[in-house]
Amino acid sequence: MSEETILVSLEVNGKQVSGLVPARTTLVDFLRDELRLTGTHAGCEHGTCGACTVLLNGEPIRSCLVFAVQLEGQKITTVEGLSQPDGSLSILQDSFSAAHAQQCGYCTPGMLISAQSLLDRNAQPSDEEIRVAISSNLCRCTGYQQIVNAVKLAAERMARE
Amino acid sequence: MEKPFRYIGTKRRAKESPRFVTGQGRFVADIHVPGMKHVAIVASPHPSARIVSIDSAAARAMPGVRYILDGQEFCAHTDSLYVGVDAPKVTRYALAKDVVRYSGEWVVAVVADSRAQAEDAAELVEVEYEAMPHVIDPERSLLPDAPLLHPDHGSNRLYHRKFVWGPVEEAFAQAEERLAFRVTWGRSSTVPIETFGVLAQWHESDRLLDVWASIQMPKYPDQLARALRLPGNAVRVHYDVDVGGSFGLKRGIKHTVLVSYLARRIGAPVRFIEDRLENMRGGDMHGPDRFFDIEVAFNRDGLVKGLRMRAVDDVGAYAGRSPLQLGKPVSAICGPYQIPAIEYEPTSVMTNKTPQEAVRGFGQAPTNLALERTMDRVARHLDMDPIELRRRNFIRSDQFPYLIPSGSTYDSGDYHAVLDKALAGIDYPALLRQRDSLRAQGALAGIGIATCLEPSGGNSAFEPLFNAKNDTTTWMDSCLVRVDLSGAITGVMGTSSAGQGHETLVATVLGEVLEREPDNIRVVHADSLNALPSNSPVGSRMAIMLGGAAAGAARKIKATLIALAAHNLGCAVDDIEYAEGSASVRGDPGKMLSWDKLVEIAHRKFHLLPPGMEPGLQAGFVWEVPTGGGLPTADGRVQIYPCYSFEAHVVLIEIDPETGRPKILKYLCGHDCGVMINPDIVHGMTYGGIAHGIGAALYEKFAYTEEGELASGTLMDYLIPSSMEVPELHIVDHCTPSPLTTFGQKGSGESGYLGSAAAVCNAVNDALAPMGRSIETLPMSHLAIWNTIRPT
Ligand code: FES
Ligand code: FES
């Protein structure tokens, strides 16, 4: 016997998607289990760690704190949507790789989303602004130093292009 | 002089990074096996109670429920988990039977089609308990009238011994000065952002168990098979699962035995991914919770002559390997200092708390805190500069190899040089001026120094030291290298990784030895039935052990290629010159066989092989830890780790006198781990270790109430430092190669963490010193600092 389900339709990474899920399905579970977009991670499921961060209409949100049904028809961007259309790395992703801004990679998708959203609204952030922007995302591996360096590198590279 | 390295030590991207920055990592929760079921846990709300009855009728009737398992059934069909010391009566199973020993202990497991359904049903399981007395305080737990956690064991003491190395009595009798004090390391842990998870599938027709897990654990498949009463070859652990952080901790053996039993019992794949509360409360992954009673004897010139260290560590309700975390520090019990006489009295005690697991450094970070507080207190007592005091006590670079009283020989180092570099790097005179001007403006400001060692190479000689019945003397690691018919190289490692960049490590080393481009070398994680023996990435061992094994295998391949070339070019092996994968006759470069040609001969042309050579091109290498193999002497001396990395931390901290809030203003770490194979990876782990130690020093604590409840079960109460608490971090490198390893490398997986908490603690105490106050207990929370400085 299974639970009653509801049809949810969203735009994820530019594609129309839908799924039949129980009403209590969170966005992170919808992305991971229904759409099998497993790049978005869950670290606490209570809104503290930031691993589950995605963009909702361009703004970062915690996907563990919303139900998928609340977002009917809205636009979501996940880490899988950051790469270039041809699948190659975006400048930010490439800068993370170049600056060794990831170790275990578990916080990385959420970090990338928070950093991308910062760069979208502030093309030349200071170190302090970078730290504020990623303070919503916990990382246990890096001590944040190489992440700050990577975001700075990405901003420099974007300015040059 | 060796020729400089080609790939080692150069800036190279981590091979692993593309999959992580695109969201293509493969973590355990990403693995989907059709038909898999999900587990929810019913946990004890009591720290100590008798289980009177379990009623699961209502839960069983819930939608989607497949099975409900309690401890009676589970314990009848599985065996107890491994105990690291000689305490056979301290048995441990994933599910409690008859009694519960800590709040959060697992009592019932519910399996359902979805996790939500399992959780709904778990809420309806009714367990009746009869509360029993509990004990939370470790000192109280050692008293004769304390309630016993495991009555059959006879006491709450799991391990105790007094080691005396050198003339301790004389040192104390003769020294001009003595000090005694207590320092406490609070109960914290590594708390990776990914919780532990495991998925198991039983194939009845093959009688084979497949396991995917977020695991970092030596001898995991073996312990799993034993607990399940299966032969070792009935368990296949897939090590190609990315582990979302571990730092020693992810040893979910109890989770795995439970899920594996269920998968076999119900005939379906079963998965359990801890939620955060489960991870913090019942995941059995707390770290050391330890106090030290220190007595130190020293002369007025600052030279430390003798040390007595009594260490009491609260491991929680069960044993596992945790008591051994008092054993590893024996390997560097005097730190980087010449202390000729040491008494060490470790006691491992059980209380009604969540059990302890291995944490980054395996007990060395708390010990380093105790040593570094000792150095600062001696300096303060003598009114001597703490830097000068350390310089006077350091082992000098001309004294290596240096035998310490507890039996380990340090391989190499130059502590004076690294400390000098660190002080120059941070501009120490300017740092002093900054502190003093902050003080002049009415702020509380302090500088902290910590100089300490990271034993590396991951030997387990503390096992026989702490358990006479265990005579394990090898802790090998290995690598298998294949060159396929196309000439491409694949390195095979036998363990999983949790962010340490092992694929990059192996590729760099293979590329270095074979003179082939590392970017084109693939590195895979075998499953446990395919793997050569590995003891997993513990004890800062992989640069040394996996790196050494990869080099050993690559050298075998190279030797084969050279023998093959000599045979076909009609010369002696010694006449062959190997360069960039090709082999030519020395002095006659026209006579040459290219890489592709050599590979083709090895794979296809048996008639061209020297007699006795195996066709195909592969080599395995299993390496014993350098200096390993010895058993302890009767008085408890043994060589434990082979290599000793060194770090010198310097930190400036400011404390708001109005609120007690600490803020780190400057941080620099001088670091010497010998030859770095990939500097970005080493620096990354060091930065992360520093941040982790800042957390242990100022923020992180698994607090318990008097009633025995865990008071910090979420990331809102257990405070992991964010990018706002961790300041800009700087590292200054130094390189003293190890004479014991393939390339001169030492370990660095625990770097930063081993000294940062001590440095921060010394800085806070320097800030409090003008008020005549001090704090000797971690974490020095905002509130604890406020309580110390507020007007009385
Ligand atoms: S999983 Fe959403 S904030 Fe941690
Ligand atoms: S890279 Fe591991 S948590 Fe950030």
JSON list of C-alpha atoms in Angstrom, two decimals, chain B residues 422-571:
[
{"chain": "B", "resi": 422, "resn": "ALA", "atom": "CA", "xyz": [56.42, 30.59, 10.97]},
{"chain": "B", "resi": 423, "resn": "LEU", "atom": "CA", "xyz": [57.41, 33.59, 13.10]},
{"chain": "B", "resi": 424, "resn": "ALA", "atom": "CA", "xyz": [58.94, 35.32, 10.10]},
{"chain": "B", "resi": 425, "resn": "GLY", "atom": "CA", "xyz": [55.91, 34.47, 7.98]},
{"chain": "B", "resi": 426, "resn": "ILE", "atom": "CA", "xyz": [53.49, 36.14, 10.37]},
{"chain": "B", "resi": 427, "resn": "ASP", "atom": "CA", "xyz": [55.91, 39.00, 11.24]},
{"chain": "B", "resi": 428, "resn": "TYR", "atom": "CA", "xyz": [55.99, 38.14, 14.91]},
{"chain": "B", "resi": 429, "resn": "PRO", "atom": "CA", "xyz": [57.30, 41.52, 16.16]},
{"chain": "B", "resi": 430, "resn": "ALA", "atom": "CA", "xyz": [54.38, 43.20, 14.38]},
{"chain": "B", "resi": 431, "resn": "LEU", "atom": "CA", "xyz": [51.99, 40.63, 15.82]},
{"chain": "B", "resi": 432, "resn": "LEU", "atom": "CA", "xyz": [53.23, 41.46, 19.33]},
{"chain": "B", "resi": 433, "resn": "ARG", "atom": "CA", "xyz": [52.74, 45.16, 18.63]},
{"chain": "B", "resi": 434, "resn": "GLN", "atom": "CA", "xyz": [49.22, 44.51, 17.37]},
{"chain": "B", "resi": 435, "resn": "ARG", "atom": "CA", "xyz": [48.35, 42.53, 20.50]},
{"chain": "B", "resi": 436, "resn": "ASP", "atom": "CA", "xyz": [49.79, 45.19, 22.76]},
{"chain": "B", "resi": 437, "resn": "SER", "atom": "CA", "xyz": [48.01, 48.02, 21.01]},
{"chain": "B", "resi": 438, "resn": "LEU", "atom": "CA", "xyz": [44.71, 46.13, 21.24]},
{"chain": "B", "resi": 439, "resn": "ARG", "atom": "CA", "xyz": [45.36, 45.71, 24.95]},
{"chain": "B", "resi": 440, "resn": "ALA", "atom": "CA", "xyz": [46.16, 49.40, 25.25]},
{"chain": "B", "resi": 441, "resn": "GLN", "atom": "CA", "xyz": [42.76, 50.15, 23.73]},
{"chain": "B", "resi": 442, "resn": "GLY", "atom": "CA", "xyz": [41.09, 48.06, 26.43]},
{"chain": "B", "resi": 443, "resn": "ALA", "atom": "CA", "xyz": [40.55, 44.87, 24.46]},
{"chain": "B", "resi": 444, "resn": "LEU", "atom": "CA", "xyz": [41.52, 41.41, 25.61]},
{"chain": "B", "resi": 445, "resn": "ALA", "atom": "CA", "xyz": [44.04, 40.10, 23.13]},
{"chain": "B", "resi": 446, "resn": "GLY", "atom": "CA", "xyz": [46.38, 37.15, 23.14]},
{"chain": "B", "resi": 447, "resn": "ILE", "atom": "CA", "xyz": [48.92, 35.29, 21.05]},
{"chain": "B", "resi": 448, "resn": "GLY", "atom": "CA", "xyz": [49.01, 31.52, 21.04]},
{"chain": "B", "resi": 449, "resn": "ILE", "atom": "CA", "xyz": [51.82, 29.24, 19.95]},
{"chain": "B", "resi": 450, "resn": "ALA", "atom": "CA", "xyz": [51.66, 25.50, 19.54]},
{"chain": "B", "resi": 451, "resn": "THR", "atom": "CA", "xyz": [54.46, 23.31, 18.22]},
{"chain": "B", "resi": 452, "resn": "CYS", "atom": "CA", "xyz": [53.60, 19.69, 17.82]},
{"chain": "B", "resi": 453, "resn": "LEU", "atom": "CA", "xyz": [53.98, 16.44, 15.94]},
{"chain": "B", "resi": 454, "resn": "GLU", "atom": "CA", "xyz": [51.82, 14.44, 13.62]},
{"chain": "B", "resi": 455, "resn": "PRO", "atom": "CA", "xyz": [52.86, 10.79, 13.84]},
{"chain": "B", "resi": 456, "resn": "SER", "atom": "CA", "xyz": [52.27, 9.38, 10.40]},
{"chain": "B", "resi": 457, "resn": "GLY", "atom": "CA", "xyz": [52.40, 6.15, 8.48]},
{"chain": "B", "resi": 458, "resn": "GLY", "atom": "CA", "xyz": [49.50, 4.55, 10.32]},
{"chain": "B", "resi": 459, "resn": "ASN", "atom": "CA", "xyz": [51.04, 1.64, 12.13]},
{"chain": "B", "resi": 460, "resn": "SER", "atom": "CA", "xyz": [48.93, -0.08, 14.79]},
{"chain": "B", "resi": 461, "resn": "ALA", "atom": "CA", "xyz": [51.64, -1.09, 17.23]},
{"chain": "B", "resi": 462, "resn": "PHE", "atom": "CA", "xyz": [49.50, 0.41, 19.98]},
{"chain": "B", "resi": 463, "resn": "GLU", "atom": "CA", "xyz": [47.24, -2.64, 19.62]},
{"chain": "B", "resi": 464, "resn": "PRO", "atom": "CA", "xyz": [49.72, -5.13, 21.13]},
{"chain": "B", "resi": 465, "resn": "LEU", "atom": "CA", "xyz": [50.83, -2.40, 23.55]},
{"chain": "B", "resi": 466, "resn": "PHE", "atom": "CA", "xyz": [47.30, -2.13, 24.96]},
{"chain": "B", "resi": 467, "resn": "ASN", "atom": "CA", "xyz": [46.27, -5.76, 24.57]},
{"chain": "B", "resi": 468, "resn": "ALA", "atom": "CA", "xyz": [48.76, -8.53, 25.23]},
{"chain": "B", "resi": 469, "resn": "LYS", "atom": "CA", "xyz": [46.46, -10.99, 23.48]},
{"chain": "B", "resi": 470, "resn": "ASN", "atom": "CA", "xyz": [46.80, -9.09, 20.22]},
{"chain": "B", "resi": 471, "resn": "ASP", "atom": "CA", "xyz": [50.15, -9.62, 18.50]},
{"chain": "B", "resi": 472, "resn": "THR", "atom": "CA", "xyz": [49.37, -7.89, 15.22]},
{"chain": "B", "resi": 473, "resn": "THR", "atom": "CA", "xyz": [52.60, -6.49, 13.79]},
{"chain": "B", "resi": 474, "resn": "THR", "atom": "CA", "xyz": [51.67, -5.57, 10.27]},
{"chain": "B", "resi": 475, "resn": "TRP", "atom": "CA", "xyz": [49.46, -2.83, 8.97]},
{"chain": "B", "resi": 476, "resn": "MET", "atom": "CA", "xyz": [50.32, -3.10, 5.32]},
{"chain": "B", "resi": 477, "resn": "ASP", "atom": "CA", "xyz": [48.95, -1.33, 2.30]},
{"chain": "B", "resi": 478, "resn": "SER", "atom": "CA", "xyz": [49.17, -2.19, -1.34]},
{"chain": "B", "resi": 479, "resn": "CYS", "atom": "CA", "xyz": [48.67, -1.23, -4.92]},
{"chain": "B", "resi": 480, "resn": "LEU", "atom": "CA", "xyz": [48.12, -3.14, -8.14]},
{"chain": "B", "resi": 481, "resn": "VAL", "atom": "CA", "xyz": [49.24, -1.61, -11.41]},
{"chain": "B", "resi": 482, "resn": "ARG", "atom": "CA", "xyz": [48.17, -2.76, -14.83]},
{"chain": "B", "resi": 483, "resn": "VAL", "atom": "CA", "xyz": [49.39, -1.66, -18.22]},
{"chain": "B", "resi": 484, "resn": "ASP", "atom": "CA", "xyz": [46.86, -2.76, -20.80]},
{"chain": "B", "resi": 485, "resn": "LEU", "atom": "CA", "xyz": [47.39, -3.68, -24.42]},
{"chain": "B", "resi": 486, "resn": "SER", "atom": "CA", "xyz": [46.80, -0.10, -25.51]},
{"chain": "B", "resi": 487, "resn": "GLY", "atom": "CA", "xyz": [49.61, 0.99, -23.23]},
{"chain": "B", "resi": 488, "resn": "ALA", "atom": "CA", "xyz": [47.31, 2.81, -20.82]},
{"chain": "B", "resi": 489, "resn": "ILE", "atom": "CA", "xyz": [48.05, 2.54, -17.11]},
{"chain": "B", "resi": 490, "resn": "THR", "atom": "CA", "xyz": [45.56, 1.75, -14.37]},
{"chain": "B", "resi": 491, "resn": "GLY", "atom": "CA", "xyz": [46.30, 1.83, -10.66]},
{"chain": "B", "resi": 492, "resn": "VAL", "atom": "CA", "xyz": [44.07, -0.20, -8.38]},
{"chain": "B", "resi": 493, "resn": "MET", "atom": "CA", "xyz": [43.72, 0.70, -4.73]},
{"chain": "B", "resi": 494, "resn": "GLY", "atom": "CA", "xyz": [41.96, -1.38, -2.11]},
{"chain": "B", "resi": 495, "resn": "THR", "atom": "CA", "xyz": [40.05, 1.15, -0.07]},
{"chain": "B", "resi": 496, "resn": "SER", "atom": "CA", "xyz": [37.63, 4.05, -0.42]},
{"chain": "B", "resi": 497, "resn": "SER", "atom": "CA", "xyz": [38.53, 7.73, -0.17]},
{"chain": "B", "resi": 498, "resn": "ALA", "atom": "CA", "xyz": [36.93, 10.54, 1.76]},
{"chain": "B", "resi": 499, "resn": "GLY", "atom": "CA", "xyz": [38.42, 13.59, 0.07]},
{"chain": "B", "resi": 500, "resn": "GLN", "atom": "CA", "xyz": [42.12, 12.88, 0.52]},
{"chain": "B", "resi": 501, "resn": "GLY", "atom": "CA", "xyz": [42.76, 12.74, -3.23]},
{"chain": "B", "resi": 502, "resn": "HIS", "atom": "CA", "xyz": [44.14, 9.20, -3.38]},
{"chain": "B", "resi": 503, "resn": "GLU", "atom": "CA", "xyz": [43.46, 8.90, -7.09]},
{"chain": "B", "resi": 504, "resn": "THR", "atom": "CA", "xyz": [45.70, 11.91, -7.60]},
{"chain": "B", "resi": 505, "resn": "LEU", "atom": "CA", "xyz": [48.31, 10.47, -5.25]},
{"chain": "B", "resi": 506, "resn": "VAL", "atom": "CA", "xyz": [48.52, 7.12, -7.04]},
{"chain": "B", "resi": 507, "resn": "ALA", "atom": "CA", "xyz": [48.52, 8.67, -10.52]},
{"chain": "B", "resi": 508, "resn": "THR", "atom": "CA", "xyz": [51.26, 11.12, -9.56]},
{"chain": "B", "resi": 509, "resn": "VAL", "atom": "CA", "xyz": [53.47, 8.40, -8.10]},
{"chain": "B", "resi": 510, "resn": "LEU", "atom": "CA", "xyz": [52.94, 6.00, -11.01]},
{"chain": "B", "resi": 511, "resn": "GLY", "atom": "CA", "xyz": [53.61, 8.82, -13.44]},
{"chain": "B", "resi": 512, "resn": "GLU", "atom": "CA", "xyz": [56.76, 9.76, -11.55]},
{"chain": "B", "resi": 513, "resn": "VAL", "atom": "CA", "xyz": [58.26, 6.27, -11.54]},
{"chain": "B", "resi": 514, "resn": "LEU", "atom": "CA", "xyz": [57.20, 5.25, -15.04]},
{"chain": "B", "resi": 515, "resn": "GLU", "atom": "CA", "xyz": [57.74, 8.74, -16.47]},
{"chain": "B", "resi": 516, "resn": "ARG", "atom": "CA", "xyz": [54.26, 8.85, -17.96]},
{"chain": "B", "resi": 517, "resn": "GLU", "atom": "CA", "xyz": [51.74, 11.71, -17.78]},
{"chain": "B", "resi": 518, "resn": "PRO", "atom": "CA", "xyz": [49.63, 11.29, -14.60]},
{"chain": "B", "resi": 519, "resn": "ASP", "atom": "CA", "xyz": [46.57, 12.85, -16.23]},
{"chain": "B", "resi": 520, "resn": "ASN", "atom": "CA", "xyz": [46.36, 9.81, -18.50]},
{"chain": "B", "resi": 521, "resn": "ILE", "atom": "CA", "xyz": [46.59, 7.31, -15.68]},
{"chain": "B", "resi": 522, "resn": "ARG", "atom": "CA", "xyz": [43.34, 5.94, -14.33]},
{"chain": "B", "resi": 523, "resn": "VAL", "atom": "CA", "xyz": [42.99, 4.99, -10.68]},
{"chain": "B", "resi": 524, "resn": "VAL", "atom": "CA", "xyz": [40.17, 2.76, -9.51]},
{"chain": "B", "resi": 525, "resn": "HIS", "atom": "CA", "xyz": [38.95, 1.55, -6.14]},
{"chain": "B", "resi": 526, "resn": "ALA", "atom": "CA", "xyz": [38.63, -2.23, -6.17]},
{"chain": "B", "resi": 527, "resn": "ASP", "atom": "CA", "xyz": [35.93, -4.06, -4.27]},
{"chain": "B", "resi": 528, "resn": "SER", "atom": "CA", "xyz": [37.05, -6.05, -1.27]},
{"chain": "B", "resi": 529, "resn": "LEU", "atom": "CA", "xyz": [37.14, -9.36, -3.16]},
{"chain": "B", "resi": 530, "resn": "ASN", "atom": "CA", "xyz": [39.36, -7.89, -5.87]},
{"chain": "B", "resi": 531, "resn": "ALA", "atom": "CA", "xyz": [41.55, -5.74, -3.68]},
{"chain": "B", "resi": 532, "resn": "LEU", "atom": "CA", "xyz": [45.03, -6.37, -2.42]},
{"chain": "B", "resi": 533, "resn": "PRO", "atom": "CA", "xyz": [45.21, -5.88, 1.35]},
{"chain": "B", "resi": 534, "resn": "SER", "atom": "CA", "xyz": [44.69, -2.36, 2.62]},
{"chain": "B", "resi": 535, "resn": "ASN", "atom": "CA", "xyz": [44.24, -0.92, 6.07]},
{"chain": "B", "resi": 536, "resn": "SER", "atom": "CA", "xyz": [42.30, 2.11, 4.82]},
{"chain": "B", "resi": 537, "resn": "PRO", "atom": "CA", "xyz": [43.30, 5.76, 5.04]},
{"chain": "B", "resi": 538, "resn": "VAL", "atom": "CA", "xyz": [43.85, 6.05, 8.79]},
{"chain": "B", "resi": 539, "resn": "GLY", "atom": "CA", "xyz": [46.74, 7.46, 10.81]},
{"chain": "B", "resi": 540, "resn": "SER", "atom": "CA", "xyz": [48.02, 9.85, 8.12]},
{"chain": "B", "resi": 541, "resn": "ARG", "atom": "CA", "xyz": [49.31, 6.88, 6.20]},
{"chain": "B", "resi": 542, "resn": "MET", "atom": "CA", "xyz": [48.36, 7.05, 2.55]},
{"chain": "B", "resi": 543, "resn": "ALA", "atom": "CA", "xyz": [51.08, 9.30, 1.13]},
{"chain": "B", "resi": 544, "resn": "ILE", "atom": "CA", "xyz": [53.56, 6.99, 2.81]},
{"chain": "B", "resi": 545, "resn": "MET", "atom": "CA", "xyz": [51.85, 3.61, 2.48]},
{"chain": "B", "resi": 546, "resn": "LEU", "atom": "CA", "xyz": [49.70, 3.81, -0.65]},
{"chain": "B", "resi": 547, "resn": "GLY", "atom": "CA", "xyz": [52.27, 6.10, -2.25]},
{"chain": "B", "resi": 548, "resn": "GLY", "atom": "CA", "xyz": [55.03, 3.64, -1.32]},
{"chain": "B", "resi": 549, "resn": "ALA", "atom": "CA", "xyz": [53.04, 0.66, -2.57]},
{"chain": "B", "resi": 550, "resn": "ALA", "atom": "CA", "xyz": [52.24, 2.39, -5.86]},
{"chain": "B", "resi": 551, "resn": "ALA", "atom": "CA", "xyz": [55.92, 3.21, -6.31]},
{"chain": "B", "resi": 552, "resn": "GLY", "atom": "CA", "xyz": [56.86, -0.39, -5.50]},
{"chain": "B", "resi": 553, "resn": "ALA", "atom": "CA", "xyz": [54.45, -1.76, -8.09]},
{"chain": "B", "resi": 554, "resn": "ALA", "atom": "CA", "xyz": [55.55, 0.77, -10.69]},
{"chain": "B", "resi": 555, "resn": "ARG", "atom": "CA", "xyz": [59.19, -0.13, -10.11]},
{"chain": "B", "resi": 556, "resn": "LYS", "atom": "CA", "xyz": [58.34, -3.78, -10.74]},
{"chain": "B", "resi": 557, "resn": "ILE", "atom": "CA", "xyz": [56.72, -2.80, -14.03]},
{"chain": "B", "resi": 558, "resn": "LYS", "atom": "CA", "xyz": [59.72, -0.72, -14.93]},
{"chain": "B", "resi": 559, "resn": "ALA", "atom": "CA", "xyz": [62.08, -3.59, -14.10]},
{"chain": "B", "resi": 560, "resn": "THR", "atom": "CA", "xyz": [60.02, -5.90, -16.32]},
{"chain": "B", "resi": 561, "resn": "LEU", "atom": "CA", "xyz": [60.19, -3.44, -19.21]},
{"chain": "B", "resi": 562, "resn": "ILE", "atom": "CA", "xyz": [63.94, -3.09, -18.79]},
{"chain": "B", "resi": 563, "resn": "ALA", "atom": "CA", "xyz": [64.46, -6.87, -18.68]},
{"chain": "B", "resi": 564, "resn": "LEU", "atom": "CA", "xyz": [62.29, -7.23, -21.75]},
{"chain": "B", "resi": 565, "resn": "ALA", "atom": "CA", "xyz": [64.25, -4.57, -23.60]},
{"chain": "B", "resi": 566, "resn": "ALA", "atom": "CA", "xyz": [67.62, -6.04, -22.63]},
{"chain": "B", "resi": 567, "resn": "HIS", "atom": "CA", "xyz": [66.53, -9.44, -23.88]},
{"chain": "B", "resi": 568, "resn": "ASN", "atom": "CA", "xyz": [65.36, -8.07, -27.21]},
{"chain": "B", "resi": 569, "resn": "LEU", "atom": "CA", "xyz": [68.18, -5.59, -27.71]},
{"chain": "B", "resi": 570, "resn": "GLY", "atom": "CA", "xyz": [70.80, -8.15, -26.84]},
{"chain": "B", "resi": 571, "resn": "CYS", "atom": "CA", "xyz": [72.43, -6.38, -23.94]}
]
